[in-house]
PDB file of C-alpha atoms in Angstrom:
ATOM      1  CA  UNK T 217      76.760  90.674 192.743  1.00 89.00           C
ATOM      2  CA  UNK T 218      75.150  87.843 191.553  1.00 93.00           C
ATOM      3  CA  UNK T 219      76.286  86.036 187.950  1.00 92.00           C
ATOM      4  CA  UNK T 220      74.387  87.149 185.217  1.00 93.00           C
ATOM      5  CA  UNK T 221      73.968  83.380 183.570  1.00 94.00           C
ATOM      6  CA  UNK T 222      72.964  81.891 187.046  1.00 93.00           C
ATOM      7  CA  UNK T 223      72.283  83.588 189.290  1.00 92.00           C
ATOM      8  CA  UNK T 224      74.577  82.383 191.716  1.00 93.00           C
ATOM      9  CA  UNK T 225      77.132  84.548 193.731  1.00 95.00           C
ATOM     10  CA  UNK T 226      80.177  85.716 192.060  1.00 96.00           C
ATOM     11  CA  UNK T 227      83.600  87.022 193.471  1.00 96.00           C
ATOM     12  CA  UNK T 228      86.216  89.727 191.940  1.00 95.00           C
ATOM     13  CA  UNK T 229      89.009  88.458 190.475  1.00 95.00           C
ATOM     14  CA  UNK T 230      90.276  91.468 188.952  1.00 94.00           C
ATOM     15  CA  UNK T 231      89.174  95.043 189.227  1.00 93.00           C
ATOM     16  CA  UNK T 232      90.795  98.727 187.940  1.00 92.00           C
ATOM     17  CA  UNK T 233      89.917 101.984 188.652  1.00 88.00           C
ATOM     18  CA  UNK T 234      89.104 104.028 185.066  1.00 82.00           C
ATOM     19  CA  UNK T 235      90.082 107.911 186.056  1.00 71.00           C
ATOM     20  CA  UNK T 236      88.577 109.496 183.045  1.00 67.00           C
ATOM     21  CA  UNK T 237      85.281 107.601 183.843  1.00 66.00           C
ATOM     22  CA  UNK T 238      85.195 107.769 186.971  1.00 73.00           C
ATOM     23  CA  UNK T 239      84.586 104.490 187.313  1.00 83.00           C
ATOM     24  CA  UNK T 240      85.731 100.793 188.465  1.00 92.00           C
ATOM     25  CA  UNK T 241      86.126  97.855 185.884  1.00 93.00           C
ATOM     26  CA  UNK T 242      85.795  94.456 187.274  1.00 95.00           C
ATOM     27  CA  UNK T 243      86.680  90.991 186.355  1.00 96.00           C
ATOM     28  CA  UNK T 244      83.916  88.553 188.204  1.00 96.00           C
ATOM     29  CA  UNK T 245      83.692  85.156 188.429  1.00 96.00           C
ATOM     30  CA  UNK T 246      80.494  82.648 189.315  1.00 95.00           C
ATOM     31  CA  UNK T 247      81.368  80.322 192.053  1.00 95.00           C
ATOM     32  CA  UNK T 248      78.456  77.928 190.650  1.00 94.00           C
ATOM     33  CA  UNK T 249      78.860  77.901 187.070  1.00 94.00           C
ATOM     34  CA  UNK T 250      82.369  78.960 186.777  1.00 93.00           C
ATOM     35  CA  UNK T 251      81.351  81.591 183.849  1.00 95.00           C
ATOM     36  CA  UNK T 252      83.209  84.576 183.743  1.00 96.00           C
ATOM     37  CA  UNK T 253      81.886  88.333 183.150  1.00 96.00           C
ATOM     38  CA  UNK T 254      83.158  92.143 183.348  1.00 95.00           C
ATOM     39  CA  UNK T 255      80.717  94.797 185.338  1.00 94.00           C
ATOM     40  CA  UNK T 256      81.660  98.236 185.579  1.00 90.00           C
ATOM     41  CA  UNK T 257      80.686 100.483 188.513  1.00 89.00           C
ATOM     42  CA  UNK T 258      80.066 103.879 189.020  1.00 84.00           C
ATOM     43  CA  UNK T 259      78.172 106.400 191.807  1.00 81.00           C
ATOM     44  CA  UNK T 260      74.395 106.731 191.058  1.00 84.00           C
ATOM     45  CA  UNK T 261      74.644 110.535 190.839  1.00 85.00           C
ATOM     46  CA  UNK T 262      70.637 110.727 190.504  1.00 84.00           C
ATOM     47  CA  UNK T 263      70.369 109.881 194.288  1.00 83.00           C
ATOM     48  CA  UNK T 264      74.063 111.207 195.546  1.00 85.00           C
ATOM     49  CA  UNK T 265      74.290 114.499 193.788  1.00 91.00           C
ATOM     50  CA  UNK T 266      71.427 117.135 194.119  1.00 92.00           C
ATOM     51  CA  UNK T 267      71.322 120.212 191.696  1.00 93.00           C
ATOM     52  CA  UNK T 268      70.174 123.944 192.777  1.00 91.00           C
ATOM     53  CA  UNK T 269      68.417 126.309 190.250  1.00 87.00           C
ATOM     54  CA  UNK T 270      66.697 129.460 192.268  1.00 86.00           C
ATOM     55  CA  UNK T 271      66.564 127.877 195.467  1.00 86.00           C
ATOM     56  CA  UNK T 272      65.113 124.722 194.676  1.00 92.00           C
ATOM     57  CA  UNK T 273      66.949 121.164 194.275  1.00 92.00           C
ATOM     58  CA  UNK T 274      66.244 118.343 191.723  1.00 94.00           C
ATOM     59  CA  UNK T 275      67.910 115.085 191.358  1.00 94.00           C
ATOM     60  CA  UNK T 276      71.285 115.533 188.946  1.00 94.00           C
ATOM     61  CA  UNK T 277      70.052 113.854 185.501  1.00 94.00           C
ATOM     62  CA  UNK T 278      72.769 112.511 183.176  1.00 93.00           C
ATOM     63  CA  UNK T 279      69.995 112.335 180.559  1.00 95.00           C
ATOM     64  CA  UNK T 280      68.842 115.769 180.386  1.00 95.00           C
ATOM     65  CA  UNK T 281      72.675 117.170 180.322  1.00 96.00           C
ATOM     66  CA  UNK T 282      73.170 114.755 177.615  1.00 96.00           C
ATOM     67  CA  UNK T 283      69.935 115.719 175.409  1.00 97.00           C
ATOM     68  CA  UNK T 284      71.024 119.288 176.011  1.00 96.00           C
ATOM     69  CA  UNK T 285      74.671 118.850 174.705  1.00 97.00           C
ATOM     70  CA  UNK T 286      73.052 116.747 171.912  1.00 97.00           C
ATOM     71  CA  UNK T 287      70.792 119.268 170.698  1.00 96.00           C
ATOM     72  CA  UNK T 288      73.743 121.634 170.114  1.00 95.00           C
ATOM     73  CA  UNK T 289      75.940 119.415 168.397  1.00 96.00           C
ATOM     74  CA  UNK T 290      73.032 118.126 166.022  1.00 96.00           C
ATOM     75  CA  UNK T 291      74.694 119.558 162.768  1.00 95.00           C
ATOM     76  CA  UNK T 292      77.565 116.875 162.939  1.00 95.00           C
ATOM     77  CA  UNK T 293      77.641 113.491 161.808  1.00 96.00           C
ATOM     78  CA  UNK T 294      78.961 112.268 164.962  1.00 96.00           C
ATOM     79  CA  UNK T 295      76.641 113.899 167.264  1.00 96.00           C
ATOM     80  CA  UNK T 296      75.427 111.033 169.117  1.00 96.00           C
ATOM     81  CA  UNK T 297      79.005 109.627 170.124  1.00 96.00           C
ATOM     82  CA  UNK T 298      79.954 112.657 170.656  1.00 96.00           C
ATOM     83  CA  UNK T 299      77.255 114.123 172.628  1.00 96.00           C
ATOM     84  CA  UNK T 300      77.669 110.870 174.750  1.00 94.00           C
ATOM     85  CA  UNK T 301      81.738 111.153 175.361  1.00 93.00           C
ATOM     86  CA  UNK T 302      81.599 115.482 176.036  1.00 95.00           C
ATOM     87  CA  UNK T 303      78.836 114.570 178.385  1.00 94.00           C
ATOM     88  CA  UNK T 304      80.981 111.760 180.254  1.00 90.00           C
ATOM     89  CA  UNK T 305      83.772 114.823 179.978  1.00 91.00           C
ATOM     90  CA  UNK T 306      81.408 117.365 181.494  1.00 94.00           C
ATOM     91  CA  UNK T 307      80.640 115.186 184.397  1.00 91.00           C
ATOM     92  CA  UNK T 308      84.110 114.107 185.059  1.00 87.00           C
ATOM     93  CA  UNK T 309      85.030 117.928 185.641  1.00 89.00           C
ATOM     94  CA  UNK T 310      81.867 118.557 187.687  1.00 90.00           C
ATOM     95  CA  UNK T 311      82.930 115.851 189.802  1.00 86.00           C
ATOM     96  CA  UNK T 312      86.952 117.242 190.460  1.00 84.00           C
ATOM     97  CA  UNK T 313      85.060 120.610 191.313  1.00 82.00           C
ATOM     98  CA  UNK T 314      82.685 120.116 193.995  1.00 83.00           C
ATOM     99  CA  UNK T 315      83.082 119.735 197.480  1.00 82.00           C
ATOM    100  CA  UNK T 316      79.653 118.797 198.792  1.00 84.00           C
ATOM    101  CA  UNK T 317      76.218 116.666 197.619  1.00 85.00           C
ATOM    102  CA  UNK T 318      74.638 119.666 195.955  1.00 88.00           C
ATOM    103  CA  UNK T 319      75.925 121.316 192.506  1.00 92.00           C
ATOM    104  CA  UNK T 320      74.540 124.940 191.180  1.00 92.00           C
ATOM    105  CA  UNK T 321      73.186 124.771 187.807  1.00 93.00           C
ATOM    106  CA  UNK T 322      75.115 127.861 186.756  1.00 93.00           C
ATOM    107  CA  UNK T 323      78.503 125.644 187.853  1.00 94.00           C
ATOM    108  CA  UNK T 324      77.089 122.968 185.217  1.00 95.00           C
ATOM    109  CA  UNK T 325      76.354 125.555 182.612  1.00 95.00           C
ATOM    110  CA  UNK T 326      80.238 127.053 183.164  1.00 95.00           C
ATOM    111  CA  UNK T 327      81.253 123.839 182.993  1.00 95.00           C
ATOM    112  CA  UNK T 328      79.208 122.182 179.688  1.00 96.00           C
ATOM    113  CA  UNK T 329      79.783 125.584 177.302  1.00 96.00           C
ATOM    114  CA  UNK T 330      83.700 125.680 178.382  1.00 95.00           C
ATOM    115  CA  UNK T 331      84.249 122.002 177.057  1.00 96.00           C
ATOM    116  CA  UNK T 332      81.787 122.537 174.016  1.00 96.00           C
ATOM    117  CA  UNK T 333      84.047 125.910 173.135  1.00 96.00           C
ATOM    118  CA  UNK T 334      87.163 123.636 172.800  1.00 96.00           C
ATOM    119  CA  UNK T 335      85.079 120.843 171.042  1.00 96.00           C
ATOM    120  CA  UNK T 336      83.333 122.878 168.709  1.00 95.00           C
ATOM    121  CA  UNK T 337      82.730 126.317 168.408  1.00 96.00           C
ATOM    122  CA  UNK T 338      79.092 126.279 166.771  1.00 95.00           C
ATOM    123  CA  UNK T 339      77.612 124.323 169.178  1.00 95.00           C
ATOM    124  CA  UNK T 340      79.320 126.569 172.139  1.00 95.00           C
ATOM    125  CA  UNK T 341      77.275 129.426 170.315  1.00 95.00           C
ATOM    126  CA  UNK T 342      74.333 127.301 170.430  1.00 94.00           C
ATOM    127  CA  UNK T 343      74.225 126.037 173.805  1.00 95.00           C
ATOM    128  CA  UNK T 344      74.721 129.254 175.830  1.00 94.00           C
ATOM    129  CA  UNK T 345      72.266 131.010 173.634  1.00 93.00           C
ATOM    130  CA  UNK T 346      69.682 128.462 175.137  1.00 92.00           C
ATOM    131  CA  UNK T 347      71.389 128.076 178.810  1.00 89.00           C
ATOM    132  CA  UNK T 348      72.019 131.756 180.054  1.00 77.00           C
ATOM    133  CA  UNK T 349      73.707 132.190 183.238  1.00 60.00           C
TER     134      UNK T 349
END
């Protein structure tokens, strides 16, 4: 990676794994300016993780589950951090589940009105009134 102030290369010098974000924190250094920065990584599931609805595939889209979790929680005050943090949730426990590169949109449904039924109720009626299996 190179060093966002430079340009020039950079090395780890500490680095975490985050479980419930499925994701890696690191701690990077620039070898030429000596500046110091966090990145955190995480799989590109647009390219890695294909979804299948009637026998045809599309791209997994973080952005579209999110909008659709949004719209059902849009009668709370919260709704945007909360849309955001169900939808990291939702992915998380798609991720555990599967066992190949390809997901069934019914598996994603299951999964996103299960967590918004223990969230909030409302927007569990909400969201499989829209998303039938």
């Amino acid at each position: 990676m190179v060093c966002i102030y430079c340009g020039g290369n950079t090395r780890v010098n500490n680095s975490r794994p985050q479980k419930r974000a499925n994701q890696i924190w690191r701690r990077r250094e620039c070898l030429n300016c000596d500046n110091i920065f966090t990145t955190t990584e995480s799989a590109d599931l647009a390219t890695s993780l294909l979804v299948q609805k009637n026998n045809a595939q599309e791209p997994f889209q973080r952005e579209k589950l999110l909008l659709s979790v949004y719209d059902c929680l849009r009668h709370r005050k919260d709704a945007v951090q909360a849309a955001t943090a169900l939808t990291a949730t939702i992915i998380s426990q798609l991720l555990v589940s599967i066992d190949s590169a390809s997901i069934m949109r019914d598996q994603i449904v299951e999964v996103s009105a299960g967590t918004l039924k223990r969230f909030d109720y409302a927007a569990h009626v909400q969201y499989t009134a829209f998303h039938k299996v």
